[in-house]
Amino acid sequence: MNCKSSNSIFRTRKSLACLLAALAAVLGANGCAKQQAAQGPPPPIPIKVGTAELKTVPVEVRAIGHIEAFSTVSIKPQVSGELIGVHFEEGQDVHRGDVLFDIDRRPFEVALQQATANVARDKASADNSRAQEARYSRLLQEGVVSKEQADQFRTAAETAEAQVKADQAMIDQVKLELDYCTIRSPMNGRTGTLMVHRGNLVKGNDVPILVVINQISPIYVNFAVPEQFLADIKKYRSQGALSVAAAVPDGGPQEKGAMSFVDNAVDRSTGTITIKATFANQGRRLWPGQFVDVVLTLTQRPNVVVVPTVAVQTSQNGQYVFIVKQNNTVEERKVTTGAAYQSSTVIEQGVAAGESVVTDGQLRLVTGAKVQIKSGSDTGVTSAPGKSS
């Protein structure tokens, strides 16, 4: 057998093998198609849904704030002496006029007696000088004495009267110092740590401070917001008082107050402006130095479409939600979202009120997929969203 015959036989066998392989592939594909046809369509994908609703939502600015006492007074002695009485306990609530401290009064009582005696002495001397002035005035008119002598007695009388006034002023000064020996609270508030205890000598208008009193009802909350909100704050504040809520870390109910102060300049280093709100703080839940979550409400937006936040998904093409149609299939729809607040998100464009959105099971969904709504679905939005900083 020559070489040409061998090559021909080889090619024939190879062609036959390829034909058999192709036939097997066709038969296998037909078998798979028949098997899939026998199994039927894929089961529906279980999901949970929520309903897009129309709500009136607040426009809010959120920040972290800290509590500041409404008023703070550092109590110092105004006279020197021994501290002989302390009439409060540390951390006690005091009222305006309550006695806080007593300083030894005895040195000032002695000074008062001395000043009173000086007044009596100098008043008697003044009376005598005024009598001599009157006598020499008559003698001057009669030509018995010279005018120079009469002037000397008039000057002496006026000097004596001035001394009486000086002594009376000294009496008033000593009485004032006696009043300073009893230190009273200048306002309603709560005392802090006692700095000087009974038995110590204190010096007037000198350190240390005896105690610090903070007024905590009402109380201030200070917080800073980005300057981009300043225009809106000024706009809405001109229309009325702006409400402020403060949430303390213990998770209790929010405290309600009102904005009372906007700083006169923006901090150039941070790009923020400081705002102060006043709270009644009747329950004493806000405490000076404490940090709180602050919500400043600017206005209300009526008839805004909101959906549960978990319904909003993000992809490379932007944000979207899955809409459940009447035939229990889903449609992927791009949306424009607004502010998010707690468990809800404002939808500016893309969803109409009343439409059902998927809140759970989105990972398995594509447009046109068949779905089955599970029990326990989110039937609506439970809270109104707002504007977040």
Coordinates of N, CA and C in Angstrom, one line a residue, residues 73 75-76 78 87 94-102 105 178-187 210-211 213:
V73 N -21.9 80.8 88.1 CA -21.4 81.8 89.0 C -20.3 81.2 89.9
I75 N -18.4 81.5 93.3 CA -18.6 82.2 94.5 C -17.3 82.5 95.2
K76 N -17.0 83.8 95.4 CA -15.7 84.2 96.1 C -16.1 85.1 97.3
Q78 N -15.9 88.3 99.6 CA -15.6 89.7 99.4 C -15.0 90.4 100.6
H87 N -23.5 76.0 104.7 CA -24.9 75.7 104.9 C -25.5 74.9 103.7
V94 N -29.9 74.9 95.1 CA -30.0 76.0 96.0 C -30.9 77.1 95.2
H95 N -31.5 78.0 95.9 CA -32.3 79.0 95.4 C -31.7 80.4 95.7
R96 N -32.1 81.3 94.9 CA -31.6 82.7 95.0 C -31.9 83.2 96.5
G97 N -30.9 83.7 97.1 CA -31.0 84.2 98.5 C -30.7 83.2 99.6
D98 N -30.5 81.9 99.2 CA -30.2 80.9 100.3 C -28.8 81.2 100.8
V99 N -28.6 81.0 102.1 CA -27.3 81.2 102.8 C -26.4 80.1 102.4
L100 N -25.2 80.4 101.9 CA -24.2 79.4 101.6 C -23.1 79.3 102.6
F101 N -22.5 80.5 102.9 CA -21.3 80.5 103.8 C -21.5 81.6 104.9
D102 N -20.8 81.4 106.0 CA -20.7 82.5 107.0 C -19.2 82.7 107.3
R105 N -18.0 87.4 111.9 CA -18.5 88.7 111.9 C -17.8 89.6 113.0
L178 N -20.2 93.7 106.9 CA -21.0 92.7 107.7 C -21.9 91.9 106.9
D179 N -22.6 92.6 105.9 CA -23.5 91.8 105.0 C -22.7 90.8 104.2
Y180 N -21.4 91.2 103.8 CA -20.6 90.3 103.0 C -20.2 89.0 103.8
C181 N -20.3 89.1 105.1 CA -19.9 88.0 106.0 C -20.9 86.8 105.8
T182 N -22.1 87.1 105.3 CA -23.1 86.1 105.0 C -23.2 86.0 103.5
I183 N -22.7 84.9 102.9 CA -22.7 84.8 101.5 C -23.9 84.0 101.0
R184 N -24.7 84.6 100.2 CA -26.0 84.0 99.7 C -25.9 83.6 98.2
S185 N -26.7 82.7 97.8 CA -26.7 82.3 96.4 C -27.3 83.4 95.6
P186 N -26.7 83.8 94.5 CA -27.2 84.9 93.6 C -28.2 84.4 92.6
M187 N -28.5 83.1 92.6 CA -29.4 82.5 91.6 C -29.9 81.1 92.0
L210 N -14.8 79.5 96.3 CA -15.4 78.7 97.4 C -16.3 77.6 96.7
V211 N -17.1 77.9 95.8 CA -17.9 76.9 95.1 C -18.4 77.5 93.8
I213 N -21.6 77.5 91.1 CA -23.1 77.2 91.0 C -23.4 77.3 89.5

